[in-house]
CSV table of C-alpha atoms in Angstrom, one decimal:
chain,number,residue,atom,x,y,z
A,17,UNK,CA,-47.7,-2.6,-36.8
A,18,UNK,CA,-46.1,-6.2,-36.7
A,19,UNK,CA,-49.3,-7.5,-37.3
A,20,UNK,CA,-51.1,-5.1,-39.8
A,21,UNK,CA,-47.6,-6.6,-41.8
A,22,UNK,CA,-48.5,-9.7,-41.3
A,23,UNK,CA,-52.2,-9.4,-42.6
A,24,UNK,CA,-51.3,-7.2,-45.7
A,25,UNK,CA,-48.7,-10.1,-46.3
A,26,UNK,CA,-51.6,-12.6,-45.8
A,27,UNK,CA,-53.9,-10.8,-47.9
A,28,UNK,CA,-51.4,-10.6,-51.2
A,29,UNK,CA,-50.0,-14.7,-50.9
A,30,UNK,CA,-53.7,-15.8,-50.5
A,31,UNK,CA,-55.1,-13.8,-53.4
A,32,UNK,CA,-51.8,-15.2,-55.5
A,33,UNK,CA,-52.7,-18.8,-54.8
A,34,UNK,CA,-56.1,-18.8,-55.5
A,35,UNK,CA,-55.3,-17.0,-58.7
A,36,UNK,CA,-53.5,-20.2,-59.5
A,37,UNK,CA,-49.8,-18.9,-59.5
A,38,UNK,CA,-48.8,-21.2,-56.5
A,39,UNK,CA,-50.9,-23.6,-56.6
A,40,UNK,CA,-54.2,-24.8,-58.3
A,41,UNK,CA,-56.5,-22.1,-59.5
A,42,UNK,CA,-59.2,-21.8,-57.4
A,43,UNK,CA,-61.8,-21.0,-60.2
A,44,UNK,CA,-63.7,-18.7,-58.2
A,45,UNK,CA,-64.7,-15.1,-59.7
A,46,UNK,CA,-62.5,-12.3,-58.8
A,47,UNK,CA,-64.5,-10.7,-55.8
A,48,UNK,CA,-64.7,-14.1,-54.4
A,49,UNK,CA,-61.3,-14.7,-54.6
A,50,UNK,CA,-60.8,-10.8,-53.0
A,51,UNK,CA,-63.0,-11.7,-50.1
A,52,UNK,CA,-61.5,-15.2,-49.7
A,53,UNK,CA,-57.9,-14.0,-49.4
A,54,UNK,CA,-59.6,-10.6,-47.5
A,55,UNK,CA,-60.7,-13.0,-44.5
A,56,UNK,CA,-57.1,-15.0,-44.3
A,57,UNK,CA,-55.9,-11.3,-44.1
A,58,UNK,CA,-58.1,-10.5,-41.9
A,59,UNK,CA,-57.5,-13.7,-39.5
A,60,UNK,CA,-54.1,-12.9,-39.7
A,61,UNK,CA,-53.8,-9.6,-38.3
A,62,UNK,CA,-56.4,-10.8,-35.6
A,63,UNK,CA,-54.0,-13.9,-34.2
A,64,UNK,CA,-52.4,-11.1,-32.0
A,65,UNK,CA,-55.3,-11.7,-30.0
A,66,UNK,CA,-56.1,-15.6,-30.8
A,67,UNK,CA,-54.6,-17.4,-34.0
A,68,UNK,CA,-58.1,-20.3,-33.5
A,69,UNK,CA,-59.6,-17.7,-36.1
A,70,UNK,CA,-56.9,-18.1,-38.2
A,71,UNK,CA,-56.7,-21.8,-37.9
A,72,UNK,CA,-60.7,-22.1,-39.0
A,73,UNK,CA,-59.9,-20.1,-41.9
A,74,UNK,CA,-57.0,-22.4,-42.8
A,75,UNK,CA,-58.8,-25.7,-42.4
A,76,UNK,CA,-62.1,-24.4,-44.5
A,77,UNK,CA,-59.6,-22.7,-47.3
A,78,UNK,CA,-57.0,-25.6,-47.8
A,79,UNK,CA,-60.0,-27.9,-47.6
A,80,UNK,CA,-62.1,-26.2,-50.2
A,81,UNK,CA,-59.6,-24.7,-52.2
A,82,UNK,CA,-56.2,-26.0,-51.5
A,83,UNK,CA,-55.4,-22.3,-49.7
A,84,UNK,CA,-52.5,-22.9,-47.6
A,85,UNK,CA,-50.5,-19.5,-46.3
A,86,UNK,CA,-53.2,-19.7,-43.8
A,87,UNK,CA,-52.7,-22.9,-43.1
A,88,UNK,CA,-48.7,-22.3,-42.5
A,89,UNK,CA,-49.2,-19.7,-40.4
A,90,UNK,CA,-51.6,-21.4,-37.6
A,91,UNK,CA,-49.1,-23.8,-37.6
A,92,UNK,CA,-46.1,-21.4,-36.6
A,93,UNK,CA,-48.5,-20.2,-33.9
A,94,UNK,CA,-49.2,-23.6,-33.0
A,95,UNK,CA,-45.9,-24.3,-32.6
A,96,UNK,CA,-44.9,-21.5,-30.6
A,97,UNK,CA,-48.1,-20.9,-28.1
A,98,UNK,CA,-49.3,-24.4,-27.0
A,99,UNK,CA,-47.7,-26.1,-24.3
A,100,UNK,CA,-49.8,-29.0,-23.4
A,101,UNK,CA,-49.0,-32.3,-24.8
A,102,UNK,CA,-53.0,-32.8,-25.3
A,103,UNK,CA,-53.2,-29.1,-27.2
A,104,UNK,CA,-50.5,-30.5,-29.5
A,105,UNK,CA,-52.2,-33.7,-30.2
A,106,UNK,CA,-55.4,-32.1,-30.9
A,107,UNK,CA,-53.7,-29.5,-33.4
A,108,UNK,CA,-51.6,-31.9,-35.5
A,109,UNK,CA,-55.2,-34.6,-35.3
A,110,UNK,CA,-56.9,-31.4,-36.5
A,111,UNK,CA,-54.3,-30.9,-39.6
A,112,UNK,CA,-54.5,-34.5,-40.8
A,113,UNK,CA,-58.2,-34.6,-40.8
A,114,UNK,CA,-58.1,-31.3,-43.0
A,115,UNK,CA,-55.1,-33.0,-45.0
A,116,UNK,CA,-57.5,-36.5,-45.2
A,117,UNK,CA,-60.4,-34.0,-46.5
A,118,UNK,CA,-58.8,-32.1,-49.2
A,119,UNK,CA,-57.6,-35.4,-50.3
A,120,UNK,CA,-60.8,-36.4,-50.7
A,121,UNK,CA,-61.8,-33.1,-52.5
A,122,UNK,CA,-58.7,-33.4,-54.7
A,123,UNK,CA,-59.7,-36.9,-56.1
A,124,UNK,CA,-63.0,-35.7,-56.7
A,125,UNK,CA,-62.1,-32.6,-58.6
A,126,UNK,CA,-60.3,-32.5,-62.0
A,127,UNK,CA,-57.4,-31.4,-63.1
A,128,UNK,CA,-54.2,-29.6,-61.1
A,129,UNK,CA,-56.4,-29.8,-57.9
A,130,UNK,CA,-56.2,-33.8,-58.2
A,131,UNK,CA,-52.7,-34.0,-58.6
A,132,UNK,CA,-51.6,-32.1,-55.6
A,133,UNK,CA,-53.9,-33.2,-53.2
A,134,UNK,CA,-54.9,-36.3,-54.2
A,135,UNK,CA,-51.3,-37.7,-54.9
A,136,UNK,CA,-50.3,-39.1,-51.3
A,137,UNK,CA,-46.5,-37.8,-52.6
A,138,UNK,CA,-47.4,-34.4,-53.1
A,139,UNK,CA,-50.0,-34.6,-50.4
A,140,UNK,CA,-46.9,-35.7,-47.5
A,141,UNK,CA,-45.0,-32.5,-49.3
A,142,UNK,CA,-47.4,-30.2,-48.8
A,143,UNK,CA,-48.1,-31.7,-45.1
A,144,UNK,CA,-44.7,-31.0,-44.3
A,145,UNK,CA,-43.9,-27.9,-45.8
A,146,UNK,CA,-47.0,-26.1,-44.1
A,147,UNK,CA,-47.5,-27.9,-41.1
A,148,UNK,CA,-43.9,-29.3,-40.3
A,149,UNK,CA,-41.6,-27.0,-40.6
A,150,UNK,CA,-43.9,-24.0,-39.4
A,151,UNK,CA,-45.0,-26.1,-36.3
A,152,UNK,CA,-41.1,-26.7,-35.5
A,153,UNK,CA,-40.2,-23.3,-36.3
A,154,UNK,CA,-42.7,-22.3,-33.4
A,155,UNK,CA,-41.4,-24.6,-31.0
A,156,UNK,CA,-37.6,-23.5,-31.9
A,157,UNK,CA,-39.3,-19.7,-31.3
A,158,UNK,CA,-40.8,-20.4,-28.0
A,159,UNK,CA,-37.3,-22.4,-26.5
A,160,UNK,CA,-36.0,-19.2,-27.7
A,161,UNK,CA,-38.4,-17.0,-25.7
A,162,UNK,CA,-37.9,-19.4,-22.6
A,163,UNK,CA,-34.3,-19.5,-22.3
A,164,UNK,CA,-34.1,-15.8,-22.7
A,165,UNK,CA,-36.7,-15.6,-19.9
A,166,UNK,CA,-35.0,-17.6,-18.0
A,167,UNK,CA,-31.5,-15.9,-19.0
A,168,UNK,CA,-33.3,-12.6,-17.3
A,169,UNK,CA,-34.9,-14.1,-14.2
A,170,UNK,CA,-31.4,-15.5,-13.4
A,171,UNK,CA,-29.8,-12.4,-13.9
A,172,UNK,CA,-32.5,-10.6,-11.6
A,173,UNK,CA,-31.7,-13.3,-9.3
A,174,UNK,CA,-28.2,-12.8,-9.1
A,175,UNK,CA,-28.1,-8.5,-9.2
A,176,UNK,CA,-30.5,-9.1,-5.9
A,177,UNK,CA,-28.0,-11.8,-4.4
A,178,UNK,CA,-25.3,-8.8,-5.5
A,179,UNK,CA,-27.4,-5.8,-3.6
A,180,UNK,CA,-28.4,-8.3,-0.8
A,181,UNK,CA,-24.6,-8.9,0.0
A,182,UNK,CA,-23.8,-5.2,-0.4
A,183,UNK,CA,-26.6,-4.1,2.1
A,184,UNK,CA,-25.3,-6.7,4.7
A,185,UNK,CA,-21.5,-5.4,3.9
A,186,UNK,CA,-23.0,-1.5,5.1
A,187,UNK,CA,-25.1,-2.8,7.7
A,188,UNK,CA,-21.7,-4.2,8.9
A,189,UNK,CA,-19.9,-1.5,8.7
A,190,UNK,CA,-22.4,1.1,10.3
A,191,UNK,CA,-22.3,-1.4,13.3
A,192,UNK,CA,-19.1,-1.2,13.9
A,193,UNK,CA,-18.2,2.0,13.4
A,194,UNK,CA,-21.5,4.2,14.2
A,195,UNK,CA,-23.4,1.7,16.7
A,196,UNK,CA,-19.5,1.7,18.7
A,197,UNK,CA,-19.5,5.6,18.7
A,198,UNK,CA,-22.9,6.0,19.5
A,199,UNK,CA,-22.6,3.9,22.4
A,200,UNK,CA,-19.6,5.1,23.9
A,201,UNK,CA,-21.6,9.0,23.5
A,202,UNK,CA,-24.1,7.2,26.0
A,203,UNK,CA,-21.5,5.8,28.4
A,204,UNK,CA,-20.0,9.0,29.2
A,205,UNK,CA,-23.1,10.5,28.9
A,206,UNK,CA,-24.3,8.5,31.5
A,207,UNK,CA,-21.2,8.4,33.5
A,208,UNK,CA,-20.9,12.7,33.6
A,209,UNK,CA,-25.0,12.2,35.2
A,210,UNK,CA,-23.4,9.7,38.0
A,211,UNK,CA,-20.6,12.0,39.1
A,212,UNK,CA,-21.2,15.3,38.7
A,213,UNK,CA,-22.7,17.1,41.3
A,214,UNK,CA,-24.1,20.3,39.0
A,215,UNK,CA,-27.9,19.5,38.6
A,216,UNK,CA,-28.1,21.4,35.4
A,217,UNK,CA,-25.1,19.4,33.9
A,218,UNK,CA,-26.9,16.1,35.6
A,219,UNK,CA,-30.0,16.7,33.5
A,220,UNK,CA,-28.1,17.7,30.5
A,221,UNK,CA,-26.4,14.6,30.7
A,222,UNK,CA,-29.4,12.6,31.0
A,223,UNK,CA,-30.9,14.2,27.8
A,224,UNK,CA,-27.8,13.6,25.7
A,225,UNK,CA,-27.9,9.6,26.9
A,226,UNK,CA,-31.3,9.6,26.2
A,227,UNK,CA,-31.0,10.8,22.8
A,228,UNK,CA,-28.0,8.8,22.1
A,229,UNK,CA,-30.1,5.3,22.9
A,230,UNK,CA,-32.8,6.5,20.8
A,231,UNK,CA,-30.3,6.7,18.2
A,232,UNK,CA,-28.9,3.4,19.1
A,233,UNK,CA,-32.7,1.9,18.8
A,234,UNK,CA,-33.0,3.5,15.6
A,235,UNK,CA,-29.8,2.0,14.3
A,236,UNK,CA,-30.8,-0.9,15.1
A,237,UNK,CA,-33.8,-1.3,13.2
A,238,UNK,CA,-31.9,0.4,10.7
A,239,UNK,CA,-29.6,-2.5,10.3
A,240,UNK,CA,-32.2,-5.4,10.7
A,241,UNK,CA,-33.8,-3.9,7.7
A,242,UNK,CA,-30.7,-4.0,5.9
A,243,UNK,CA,-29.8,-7.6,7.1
A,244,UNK,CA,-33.0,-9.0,7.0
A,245,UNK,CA,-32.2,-10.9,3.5
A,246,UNK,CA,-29.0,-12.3,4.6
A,247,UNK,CA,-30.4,-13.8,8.1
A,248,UNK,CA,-30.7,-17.5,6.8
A,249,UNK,CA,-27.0,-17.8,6.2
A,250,UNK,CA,-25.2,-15.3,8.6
A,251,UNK,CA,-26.8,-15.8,12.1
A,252,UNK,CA,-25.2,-12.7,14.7
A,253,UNK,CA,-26.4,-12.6,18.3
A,254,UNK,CA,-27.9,-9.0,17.9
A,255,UNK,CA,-30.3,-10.5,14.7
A,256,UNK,CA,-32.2,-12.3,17.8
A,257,UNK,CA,-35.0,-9.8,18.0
A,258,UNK,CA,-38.5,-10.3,17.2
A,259,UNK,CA,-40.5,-7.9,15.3
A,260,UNK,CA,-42.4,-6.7,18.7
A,261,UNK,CA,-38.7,-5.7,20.4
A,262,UNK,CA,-38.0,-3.7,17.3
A,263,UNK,CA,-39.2,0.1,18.2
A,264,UNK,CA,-41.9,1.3,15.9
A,265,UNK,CA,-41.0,4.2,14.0
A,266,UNK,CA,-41.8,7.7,15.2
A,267,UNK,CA,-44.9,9.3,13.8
A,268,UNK,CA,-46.5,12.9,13.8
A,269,UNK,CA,-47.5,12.3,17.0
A,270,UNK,CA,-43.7,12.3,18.5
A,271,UNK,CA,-43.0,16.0,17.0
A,272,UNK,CA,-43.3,17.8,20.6
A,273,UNK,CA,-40.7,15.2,22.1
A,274,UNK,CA,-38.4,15.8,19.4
A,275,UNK,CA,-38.9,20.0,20.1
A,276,UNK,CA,-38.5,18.9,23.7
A,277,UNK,CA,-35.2,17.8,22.5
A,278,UNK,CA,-34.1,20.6,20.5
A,279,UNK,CA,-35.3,23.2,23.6
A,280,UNK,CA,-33.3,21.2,25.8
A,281,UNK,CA,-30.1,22.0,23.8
A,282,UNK,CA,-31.1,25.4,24.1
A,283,UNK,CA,-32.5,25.9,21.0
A,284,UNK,CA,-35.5,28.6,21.2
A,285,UNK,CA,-38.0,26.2,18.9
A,286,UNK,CA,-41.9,27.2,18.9
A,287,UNK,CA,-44.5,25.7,17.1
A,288,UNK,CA,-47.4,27.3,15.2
A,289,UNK,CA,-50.4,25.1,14.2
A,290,UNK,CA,-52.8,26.6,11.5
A,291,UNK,CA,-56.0,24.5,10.0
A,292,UNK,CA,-58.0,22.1,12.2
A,293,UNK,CA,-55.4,19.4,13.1
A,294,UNK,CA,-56.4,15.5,12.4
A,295,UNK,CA,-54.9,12.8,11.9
A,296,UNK,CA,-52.8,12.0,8.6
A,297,UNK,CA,-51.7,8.7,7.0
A,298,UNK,CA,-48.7,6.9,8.7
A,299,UNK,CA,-46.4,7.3,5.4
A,300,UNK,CA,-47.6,11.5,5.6
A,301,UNK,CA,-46.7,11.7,8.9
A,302,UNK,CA,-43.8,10.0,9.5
A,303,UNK,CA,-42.1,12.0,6.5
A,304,UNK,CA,-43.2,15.2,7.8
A,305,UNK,CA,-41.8,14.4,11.2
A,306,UNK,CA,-38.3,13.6,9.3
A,307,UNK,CA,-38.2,17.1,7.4
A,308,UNK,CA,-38.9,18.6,10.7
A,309,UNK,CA,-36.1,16.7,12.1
A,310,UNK,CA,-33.4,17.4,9.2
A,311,UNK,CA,-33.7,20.7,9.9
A,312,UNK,CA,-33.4,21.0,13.3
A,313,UNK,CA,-30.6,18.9,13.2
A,314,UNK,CA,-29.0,21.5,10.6
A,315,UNK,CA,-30.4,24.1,12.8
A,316,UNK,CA,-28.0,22.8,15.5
A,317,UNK,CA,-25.0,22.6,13.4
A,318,UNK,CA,-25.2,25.9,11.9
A,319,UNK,CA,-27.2,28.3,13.9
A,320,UNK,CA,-27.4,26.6,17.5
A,321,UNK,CA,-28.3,29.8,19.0
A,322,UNK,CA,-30.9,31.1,16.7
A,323,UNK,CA,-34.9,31.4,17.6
A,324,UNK,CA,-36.4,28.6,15.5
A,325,UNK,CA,-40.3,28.4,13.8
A,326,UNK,CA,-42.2,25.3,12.9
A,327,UNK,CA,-45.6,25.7,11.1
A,328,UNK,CA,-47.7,23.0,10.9
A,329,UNK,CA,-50.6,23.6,8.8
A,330,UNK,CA,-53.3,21.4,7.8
A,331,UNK,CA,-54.9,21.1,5.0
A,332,UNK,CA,-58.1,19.9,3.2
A,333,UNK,CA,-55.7,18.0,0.7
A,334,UNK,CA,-52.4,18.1,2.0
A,335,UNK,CA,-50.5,18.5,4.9
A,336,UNK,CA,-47.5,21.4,5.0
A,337,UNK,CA,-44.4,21.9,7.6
A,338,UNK,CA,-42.5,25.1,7.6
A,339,UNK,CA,-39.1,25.1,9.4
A,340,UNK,CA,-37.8,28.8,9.9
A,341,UNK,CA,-34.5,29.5,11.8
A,342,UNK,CA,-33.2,32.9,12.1
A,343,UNK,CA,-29.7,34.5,11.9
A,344,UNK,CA,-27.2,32.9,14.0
A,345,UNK,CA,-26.1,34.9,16.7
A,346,UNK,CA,-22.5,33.3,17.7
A,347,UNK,CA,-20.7,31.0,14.7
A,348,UNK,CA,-21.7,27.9,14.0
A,349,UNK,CA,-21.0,24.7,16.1
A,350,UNK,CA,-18.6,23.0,13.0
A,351,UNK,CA,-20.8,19.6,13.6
A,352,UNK,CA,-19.7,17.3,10.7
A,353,UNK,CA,-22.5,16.6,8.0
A,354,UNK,CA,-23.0,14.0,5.3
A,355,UNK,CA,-24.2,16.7,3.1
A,356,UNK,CA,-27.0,14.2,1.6
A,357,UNK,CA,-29.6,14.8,4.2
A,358,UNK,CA,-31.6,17.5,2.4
A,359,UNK,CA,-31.6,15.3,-1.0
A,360,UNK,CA,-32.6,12.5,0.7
A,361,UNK,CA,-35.5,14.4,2.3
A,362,UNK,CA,-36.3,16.0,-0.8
A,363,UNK,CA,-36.7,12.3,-2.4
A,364,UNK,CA,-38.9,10.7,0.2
A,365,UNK,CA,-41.2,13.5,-0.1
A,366,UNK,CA,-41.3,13.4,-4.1
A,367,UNK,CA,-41.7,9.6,-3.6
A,368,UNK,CA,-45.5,10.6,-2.0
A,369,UNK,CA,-46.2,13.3,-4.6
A,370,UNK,CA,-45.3,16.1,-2.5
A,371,UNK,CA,-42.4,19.2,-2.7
A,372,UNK,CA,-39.7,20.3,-0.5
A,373,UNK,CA,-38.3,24.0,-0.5
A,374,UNK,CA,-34.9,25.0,1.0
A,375,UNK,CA,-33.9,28.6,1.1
A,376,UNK,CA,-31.4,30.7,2.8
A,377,UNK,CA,-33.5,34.0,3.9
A,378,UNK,CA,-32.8,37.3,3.4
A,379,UNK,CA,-32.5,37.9,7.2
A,380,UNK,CA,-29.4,35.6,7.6
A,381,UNK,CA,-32.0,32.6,8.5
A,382,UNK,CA,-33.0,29.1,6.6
A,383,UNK,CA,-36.2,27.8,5.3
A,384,UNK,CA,-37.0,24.4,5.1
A,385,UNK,CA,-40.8,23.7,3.6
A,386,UNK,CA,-42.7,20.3,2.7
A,387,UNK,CA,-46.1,20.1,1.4
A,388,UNK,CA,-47.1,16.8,1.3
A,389,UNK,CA,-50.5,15.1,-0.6
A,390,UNK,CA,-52.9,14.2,2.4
C-alpha cells in the first residue's frame, strides 16, 4: 500500500511540473504529458522491487524536460540502498552527467527552460535540492535501519546470554539436589542386594539400582544439554565426557525393557500390538516411548496394583499408543508428582503434529492415548 502511495504521489507532482506550475512547462500535449508523468508513477510504485527503473526515468525526464520528482526520489533510494563506495560513485557520476545534459538542453531551448538549467546558479540549486539532500536523507535512513538492527541483534544476544546462565543455574541445582538423591537410592539399593540373604529381596534390589543408574545416566545427559552453552567459561570435572560416553536416548525399540521394569514392580502390564509393526522415525518413536513411560509412572503412583494395557498400533500414516490401567485395588502409593508431566507430554506430541488424550474411565481406570503423524 506504501508504495501504490508513493506512485499515485509520483503520478500527481510529475503531471504538475510538466504542466509548468513547478517548474518550466514542458510544452508537450496533454496525453503526452498524462503518459510522461504515468511512467514516473509507474517507476515509482515498481522501486519496491528495484528503484534502476526509476532512476532511467529520472535521467531521460529531467534531461528532456527538466522532470525532477523522479529524479529526487532515485536519489533517496540511492542513498539509502547502496553500500559500496564504487555504487555511490557511479550514482552521483551518473547525476552530474544528467545535470551536464540538461544544461546543455537548457541553453539550447528558449525561454524559462534556459534559465533554470542553463544558469550554473540555479543549476547547483536544483543539484542539491534533488540529489543532495534526498541522497543524505537515505543514508541518515539506512544508519537508522542499521543501528536498530544492530540494537536487536544485541538484545537477542544478551536474552540468550540471560537463558544460557539460567539453564546452567537449573542444571546446577538438579545436580545437587536430584543427581545426590538419586545416587544415594542406588547405594542402598545396592547395599540391601549385598546383605540380605532373601533372594527375592536380592533381585528386587538389583532392579531398583538398576533403574536408579539409568536415571542417573539420563540425568546426566540431561544436564550436559543444559550446560553445554556455558562449558567455555565454567569447566566441572563431570563436563569431561565425550559425546560417545553420553548414553543415546531410548527409542521404540526399549519399550519391553521398560514393561520389564514396570512387571518387576509388580505391576500386571501386557502389551497388545495391532497393524504390521515397522519401523518409525527416531523423533516418532522416542515420544511414543515417553507417553508410554508417563503413564506408567502415574500408573505406579496411583494404581500400583492395577492390571495395566498398552496398545501399540500401527498405522499406514501414523503411529498410536494406548495406555489403559484399571481400578486400583489397594490405595494409592502417595508418590510425590510434579503435576507437569502430562502437559509436557501433551506438548512434545503437538510439537510433531500429533494428539494426546487423558481420561479417567468409567471403571475406576485411566486412559492415556497418543497418535502421532508417521
Amino acid at each position: 500500500m506504501r508504495f501504490v502511495l508513493l506512485g499515485a504521489a509520483m503520478f500527481g507532482l510529475s503531471l504538475f511540473v510538466l504542466q509548468g506550475q513547478a517548474g518550466a512547462p514542458s510544452g508537450l500535449p496533454l496525453p503526452a504529458e498524462l503518459a510522461v508523468a504515468a511512467a514516473a508513477g509507474l517507476a515509482a510504485w515498481w522501486s519496491r522491487r528495484s528503484w534502476w527503473p526509476l532512476a532511467a526515468v529520472a535521467a531521460v525526464g529531467h534531461v528532456l524536460l527538466l522532470l525532477w520528482p523522479p529524479l529526487l526520489a532515485a536519489s533517496y533510494h540511492a542513498g539509502r540502498d547502496l553500500v559500496r563506495g564504487r555504487d555511490v560513485a557511479a550514482y552521483l557520476g551518473g547525476c552530474t552527467a544528467v545535470f551536464g545534459a540538461s544544461a546543455l538542453m537548457g541553453a539550447w531551448r528558449d525561454g524559462v527552460r534556459e534559465v533554470l538549467a542553463a544558469t550554473p546558479g540555479n543549476a547547483l540549486f536544483m543539484a542539491l535540492a534533488v540529489v543532495g539532500l534526498p541522497f543524505a536523507l537515505g543514508l541518515w535512513t539506512r544508519a537508522r535501519r542499521e543501528v536498530r538492527r544492530r540494537a536487536e541483534r544485541e538484545q537477542i544476544m544478551r536474552a540468550e546470554q540471560v537463558r544460557a546462565q539460567e539453564r546452567a543455574r537449573i542444571a546446577r541445582e538438579m545436580h545437587d539436589v536430584v543427581a545426590h538423591r538419586v545416587s544415594l537410592i542406588v547405594l542402598h539399593a545396592g547395599a540391601l542386594e549385598v546383605r540380605t540373604g532373601d533372594e527375592e529381596a536380592a533381585r528386587t534390589a538389583a532392579l531398583i539400582g538398576g533403574i536408579g543408574r539409568e536415571a542417573l545416566a539420563n540425568l546426566r545427559d540431561v544436564l550436559g544439554v543444559l550446560r553445554a552453552t556455558d562449558r567455555a567459561t565454567d569447566w566441572a570435572p563431570d563436563r569431561r565426557q565425550t559425546e560417545e560416553e553420553v548414553a543415546p536416548p531410548p527409542t521404540f525399540a526399549d519399550l519391553d525393557r521398560l514393561l520389564d521394569q514396570s512387571r518387576a514392580l509388580g505391576v500386571e502390564v501386557v502389551r497388545h500390538d495391532e497393524g504390521e509393526a515397522r519401523e518409525v522415525e527416531p523423533a516418532v518413536g522416542r515420544t511414543a516411548y515417553r507417553v508410554v513411560q508417563e503413564a506408567l509412572t502415574n500408573v505406579h503412583r496411583h494404581a500400583a496394583d492395577a492390571r495395566t494395557d498398552v496398545r501399540v498400533r500401527y498405522r499406514p500414516e501414523a503411529l498410536e499408543v494406548e495406555v489403559r490401567n484399571h481400578a486400583p485395588g489397594s490405595p494409592p502409593a502417595g508418590l510425590p508428582g510434579a503435576g507437569w508431566g502430562l502437559v509436557g507430554l501433551r506438548e512434545r506430541v503437538e510439537l510433531l503434529g500429533g494428539t494426546l488424550r487423558t481420561s479417567a474411565q468409567d471403571d475406576g481406570g485411566f486412559l492415556v492415548a497418543a497418535r502421532i503423524p508417521a
